[in-house]
Each structure stands twice: as structure tokens, then as C-alpha cells.
């Protein structure tokens, strides 16, 4: 009979589901705070003193609904307790603080407490700090990376990105070369059909200089094609067609290697999940004095003997030379229990 799971197994599952719930709730709150329905504009009058002259100025302030702040506060309290528990029970503190996910936890928690502490101050410095902290709120979206602790697919993606560093670097180099070449080509190609009366030769086109062409080359090589910039002359259209074809070939070369890495890590992760879970085998004790299966002191020695030795005792010379079924002078009940011990250990 397999051993029953420990008593703390199910509560740990609840903690994992709770962590997942608060991560999704915090990200949802972060997104809702930017919607105009949950923001109210207030007019405030402030006295501004310049030299000896004091004037009144109207200041507009956008205030988010309070219930969203309370929800975020509850989420931050949960994350704070979670981080403190992990710090306390972590055996290697140095390794803990070097982890990228743990750094994200601290960076996402600290701005909330600073904002709460400075919200009651009215000095200009406090307001500037508050404005900066409101901009830094975007780090809360980094909590999405904490989902890697709960989803195998995200961990596989992380391993794939780390294993495909060389391929990504190769892709970036290819794109950089293509962007530089085609941005230069489109700049000069668009000037072939320029008006002779135009001294800049750029009145008819959006490609005023080569740096502007960088954006067009990136969009074209990645096959996005926003349409905000496009060539006007036949020579520019030819360069654009070559740029699109070169982009398709450039992206197609390193992508199969990245896909193969992902497939390898995904297969390993799925195979690991299908492996049987390790269980602590329950090995019964050898027959003790007073037990109905205890017949002689040799039973304890045989219980600790190797399987080959046990088989030698079971089907050894005793079966041939004597009328005993289990060997010379051994107790049948003890032998049966020893066989059961060996079966449990297999």
C-alpha cells in the first residue's frame, strides 16, 4: 500500500493557486487604472510665490478611484508576505537575492510603499517623487514573469531563449546590416525622380534622410508594412521589393534553430511530467520477538541479507536434501515475511 501524502501537500497547492490569483488580479488592476472611467480630474487652486508676488494657479490632478488602490494594496500585502516567507525559509540567501524573479518581486513592491508614505506630504519635492513613482508603476507588469513558477510552458520558453542566444544575436546582426543597406539605398533611390527645381530633392518623398529610412527598413524587412512611409518613385519601389524579399530570407534562416530548441526543451519537460513520482517506500521491520511470525533469531539476519543470499537459502540444498520446504531449519512464516519485504523493495 503506497504511503499517504504529507499533511502539508494540499495547503501548498492552495498557496500556489492564491499566488496565481493575486498575480492576475494585480495585473488586471494595473490595466484598469489607466482607463478614463476609473480616473477623475480635480481642479485645485495653489498659491505660487515668486519673489514678493503671490499668485493663485489652477492645477489639474488626475486621481484614480480608491477601490483600485485598496485592491492593489491587498495584492502588495500578499506579495510582501510571500517574499518574507521565502527569505526566511531559503537556505541560501545569497542565491536567493541573485535570482531575477526575486529582484522583480522587490522592485514591484517597493514603489507602492514609497507612494503611500509620500502621499500625505505637500512639499514640491514629495510631489516630484510621487510623479516619478507613478511613472515607475510600469514595473508591476513584470509580475507576469512570476507565472513561470506555475506554468511549465513559460519555463520552457525561458530555457529556449537562453539556449538560442547565438541565434538571436545572428538575427540581430543580419537585420542591422539589412537595415543599414536598404535605408541608404531607398534614400538615394527616391532622389532619382526628384524635381530639378527642388534643391533638397526631398519634397516629393517622406525619406528626408537616412536615419528616417531605418524605421522603414525595419518595418519592411519584418514584413509588418505599417504604410506610414512608402516609396514614391519606380526606383524606390524596386528597392522596397528587394528589402521585403531580403527580410523574409533573413528571418527564415535562424528561426528553425530556435524552433528546434523549443521543441527539444518542450519534449524534455513533457517527458519529465510523465515520469512516475518518487515515493518513499515503506519497508516493514524484520520479525521481532513476540511476533507470531518470529520463530528463531536467524530471521533477523535473513531479513537484512542480500536477495541472492535469500534465494540461496530458499531454494538451496535444504529443498533437495531435507523434507523442509524452505531450507534447513528455517521458519516458513519468517521466510514468507522476508519474501514480502523483497517484493516491497522492488
Coordinates of C-alpha atoms in Angstrom, one line a residue, residues 10-261:
X10 CA -2.8 20.4 -0.1
X11 CA -2.1 23.7 1.7
X12 CA 0.9 24.3 -0.5
X13 CA -1.4 23.8 -3.6
X14 CA -3.7 26.4 -2.1
X15 CA -0.8 28.8 -1.7
X16 CA 0.2 28.3 -5.3
X17 CA -3.3 29.0 -6.5
X18 CA -3.5 32.0 -4.2
X19 CA -0.3 33.4 -5.6
X20 CA -1.5 32.9 -9.2
X21 CA -4.8 34.6 -8.3
X22 CA -3.1 37.7 -6.8
X23 CA -0.7 38.0 -9.8
X24 CA -3.6 38.1 -12.3
X25 CA -5.5 40.4 -10.0
X26 CA -2.6 42.8 -9.7
X27 CA -2.0 42.9 -13.5
X28 CA -5.7 43.5 -14.1
X29 CA -5.8 46.3 -11.6
X30 CA -2.7 47.9 -13.2
X31 CA -4.5 47.9 -16.6
X32 CA -7.8 49.2 -15.2
X33 CA -6.1 52.2 -13.6
X34 CA -5.2 53.6 -17.0
X35 CA -8.9 53.6 -18.2
X36 CA -10.6 57.0 -18.1
X37 CA -13.7 55.5 -16.5
X38 CA -11.7 54.9 -13.3
X39 CA -9.9 58.3 -13.3
X40 CA -11.4 61.6 -12.1
X41 CA -9.9 65.1 -12.9
X42 CA -9.9 67.5 -10.0
X43 CA -9.2 71.3 -10.1
X44 CA -7.1 72.6 -7.3
X45 CA -6.0 76.1 -6.5
X46 CA -2.5 76.6 -5.3
X47 CA -0.7 79.7 -4.2
X48 CA 2.6 80.3 -6.0
X49 CA 5.0 82.8 -4.7
X50 CA 7.6 84.3 -7.0
X51 CA 9.7 86.9 -5.2
X52 CA 7.3 89.1 -3.3
X53 CA 4.4 88.4 -5.5
X54 CA 1.9 85.6 -4.7
X55 CA -0.5 84.4 -7.3
X56 CA -3.1 81.7 -7.5
X57 CA -2.8 79.0 -10.1
X58 CA -5.3 76.2 -11.0
X59 CA -3.7 72.8 -11.1
X60 CA -5.4 69.8 -12.7
X61 CA -4.8 66.5 -10.9
X62 CA -5.9 63.0 -12.1
X63 CA -7.0 60.8 -9.2
X64 CA -7.6 57.1 -9.6
X65 CA -10.7 55.5 -7.9
X66 CA -9.9 54.5 -4.3
X67 CA -11.1 50.9 -4.6
X68 CA -8.5 50.1 -7.2
X69 CA -5.8 51.4 -4.8
X70 CA -7.2 49.2 -2.0
X71 CA -7.2 46.2 -4.3
X72 CA -3.6 46.9 -5.2
X73 CA -2.7 47.3 -1.5
X74 CA -4.2 43.8 -0.7
X75 CA -2.1 42.3 -3.6
X76 CA 1.0 44.0 -2.3
X77 CA 0.4 42.7 1.2
X78 CA 0.2 39.2 -0.2
X79 CA 3.4 39.6 -2.2
X80 CA 5.2 41.0 0.8
X81 CA 4.2 38.1 3.0
X82 CA 5.2 35.7 0.2
X83 CA 8.6 37.3 -0.2
X84 CA 9.3 37.4 3.5
X85 CA 8.4 33.8 3.9
X86 CA 10.7 32.8 1.0
X87 CA 13.5 34.9 2.5
X88 CA 13.1 33.3 5.9
X89 CA 13.0 29.7 4.7
X90 CA 15.5 30.0 1.9
X91 CA 18.7 28.0 2.8
X92 CA 21.0 30.1 0.5
X93 CA 20.3 33.8 1.0
X94 CA 22.9 34.9 -1.5
X95 CA 21.5 32.8 -4.3
X96 CA 18.0 34.0 -3.4
X97 CA 18.9 37.7 -3.9
X98 CA 20.7 36.9 -7.2
X99 CA 17.5 35.4 -8.7
X100 CA 15.9 37.6 -11.4
X101 CA 12.4 36.7 -10.3
X102 CA 13.1 37.7 -6.7
X103 CA 14.6 41.0 -7.8
X104 CA 11.4 41.6 -9.8
X105 CA 9.4 40.9 -6.6
X106 CA 11.3 43.6 -4.6
X107 CA 11.2 46.2 -7.4
X108 CA 7.4 45.7 -7.9
X109 CA 6.7 46.0 -4.1
X110 CA 8.9 48.9 -3.0
X111 CA 7.2 51.7 -5.1
X112 CA 3.8 51.1 -3.6
X113 CA 5.1 51.6 0.0
X114 CA 7.0 54.7 -1.1
X115 CA 4.0 56.2 -2.7
X116 CA 1.8 55.5 0.4
X117 CA 4.5 57.1 2.6
X118 CA 4.8 60.3 0.5
X119 CA 1.1 60.7 -0.4
X120 CA 0.5 62.8 2.8
X121 CA 3.3 65.3 2.1
X122 CA 2.6 68.5 0.3
X123 CA 6.1 69.7 -0.5
X124 CA 7.2 70.2 -4.1
X125 CA 10.0 67.6 -3.7
X126 CA 7.4 65.0 -2.4
X127 CA 5.2 65.7 -5.4
X128 CA 8.1 65.3 -7.8
X129 CA 8.9 62.0 -6.2
X130 CA 5.3 60.9 -6.4
X131 CA 5.2 61.8 -10.1
X132 CA 8.3 59.7 -10.7
X133 CA 6.8 56.8 -8.7
X134 CA 3.6 56.9 -10.7
X135 CA 5.8 56.5 -13.9
X136 CA 7.7 53.6 -12.3
X137 CA 4.4 51.8 -11.8
X138 CA 5.0 50.0 -15.0
X139 CA 7.4 47.6 -13.2
X140 CA 4.3 46.0 -11.7
X141 CA 3.7 44.4 -15.1
X142 CA 6.9 42.5 -14.6
X143 CA 5.0 40.3 -12.2
X144 CA 3.8 38.4 -15.2
X145 CA 7.2 36.7 -15.2
X146 CA 6.3 35.1 -11.8
X147 CA 3.9 32.9 -13.7
X148 CA 7.0 30.9 -14.8
X149 CA 6.9 29.3 -11.3
X150 CA 3.4 27.8 -12.1
X151 CA 3.5 27.0 -15.8
X152 CA 5.8 24.6 -17.5
X153 CA 5.4 26.3 -20.9
X154 CA 6.8 29.6 -19.7
X155 CA 9.8 27.8 -18.2
X156 CA 10.4 26.1 -21.5
X157 CA 10.2 29.4 -23.2
X158 CA 12.8 30.8 -20.9
X159 CA 15.2 27.9 -21.4
X160 CA 14.7 28.3 -25.2
X161 CA 15.6 32.0 -25.1
X162 CA 18.7 31.3 -23.1
X163 CA 19.8 28.4 -25.3
X164 CA 19.1 30.4 -28.5
X165 CA 21.2 33.5 -27.6
X166 CA 23.6 32.9 -30.5
X167 CA 20.8 32.6 -33.0
X168 CA 19.1 35.8 -31.7
X169 CA 22.5 37.6 -32.0
X170 CA 22.9 36.3 -35.5
X171 CA 19.3 37.5 -36.4
X172 CA 20.0 41.0 -35.0
X173 CA 23.3 41.3 -36.9
X174 CA 21.5 40.2 -40.2
X175 CA 18.7 42.7 -39.6
X176 CA 21.2 45.5 -38.7
X177 CA 23.1 45.0 -41.9
X178 CA 19.9 44.9 -44.0
X179 CA 18.5 48.0 -42.4
X180 CA 21.7 50.0 -43.0
X181 CA 22.0 48.9 -46.6
X182 CA 18.3 49.4 -47.6
X183 CA 17.9 52.6 -45.7
X184 CA 20.8 54.1 -47.7
X185 CA 19.5 52.6 -51.0
X186 CA 16.0 54.0 -50.5
X187 CA 17.4 57.4 -49.6
X188 CA 19.3 57.7 -52.9
X189 CA 16.7 55.9 -55.0
X190 CA 14.0 58.3 -54.1
X191 CA 16.1 61.2 -55.4
X192 CA 16.4 59.8 -58.9
X193 CA 12.9 61.2 -59.9
X194 CA 13.2 64.4 -57.9
X195 CA 12.1 67.8 -59.3
X196 CA 15.2 69.6 -60.7
X197 CA 13.9 72.8 -59.2
X198 CA 13.9 71.3 -55.7
X199 CA 17.3 72.0 -54.0
X200 CA 16.8 69.3 -51.3
X201 CA 15.4 66.7 -53.7
X202 CA 13.1 65.5 -50.9
X203 CA 9.9 67.5 -51.3
X204 CA 8.1 64.6 -53.0
X205 CA 9.1 61.8 -50.6
X206 CA 9.0 61.0 -46.9
X207 CA 12.6 59.8 -46.9
X208 CA 14.2 63.1 -45.9
X209 CA 17.4 61.5 -44.6
X210 CA 18.9 58.1 -44.0
X211 CA 18.0 57.8 -40.2
X212 CA 14.3 58.1 -41.1
X213 CA 14.8 55.2 -43.6
X214 CA 16.0 53.0 -40.7
X215 CA 12.4 52.8 -39.4
X216 CA 11.0 52.0 -42.9
X217 CA 13.7 49.3 -43.4
X218 CA 12.9 47.6 -40.1
X219 CA 9.1 47.6 -40.8
X220 CA 9.6 46.3 -44.3
X221 CA 12.2 43.6 -43.5
X222 CA 10.0 42.2 -40.7
X223 CA 7.0 42.2 -43.2
X224 CA 4.9 44.5 -41.0
X225 CA 4.3 47.3 -43.5
X226 CA 2.5 50.0 -41.4
X227 CA 2.1 52.2 -44.5
X228 CA 3.2 55.4 -42.8
X229 CA 6.2 55.6 -45.2
X230 CA 6.4 54.2 -48.7
X231 CA 8.5 55.0 -51.8
X232 CA 7.1 57.3 -54.5
X233 CA 9.4 56.6 -57.4
X234 CA 9.9 53.5 -59.5
X235 CA 13.4 53.1 -58.3
X236 CA 12.3 53.4 -54.7
X237 CA 9.6 50.7 -55.3
X238 CA 12.3 48.4 -56.7
X239 CA 14.4 48.9 -53.5
X240 CA 11.3 48.2 -51.4
X241 CA 10.7 44.9 -53.1
X242 CA 14.3 43.8 -52.6
X243 CA 14.1 44.9 -49.0
X244 CA 11.0 42.8 -48.4
X245 CA 12.5 39.7 -50.0
X246 CA 15.7 40.1 -48.1
X247 CA 13.8 40.4 -44.9
X248 CA 11.9 37.2 -45.4
X249 CA 15.2 35.3 -46.1
X250 CA 17.0 36.9 -43.2
X251 CA 14.3 36.0 -40.7
X252 CA 13.9 32.5 -42.1
X253 CA 17.5 31.4 -41.6
X254 CA 17.9 31.4 -37.7
X255 CA 14.2 30.7 -36.9
X256 CA 14.3 26.9 -37.5
X257 CA 17.2 26.6 -35.0
X258 CA 15.2 28.4 -32.3
X259 CA 12.1 26.3 -33.1
X260 CA 14.2 23.1 -32.7
X261 CA 15.5 24.3 -29.3

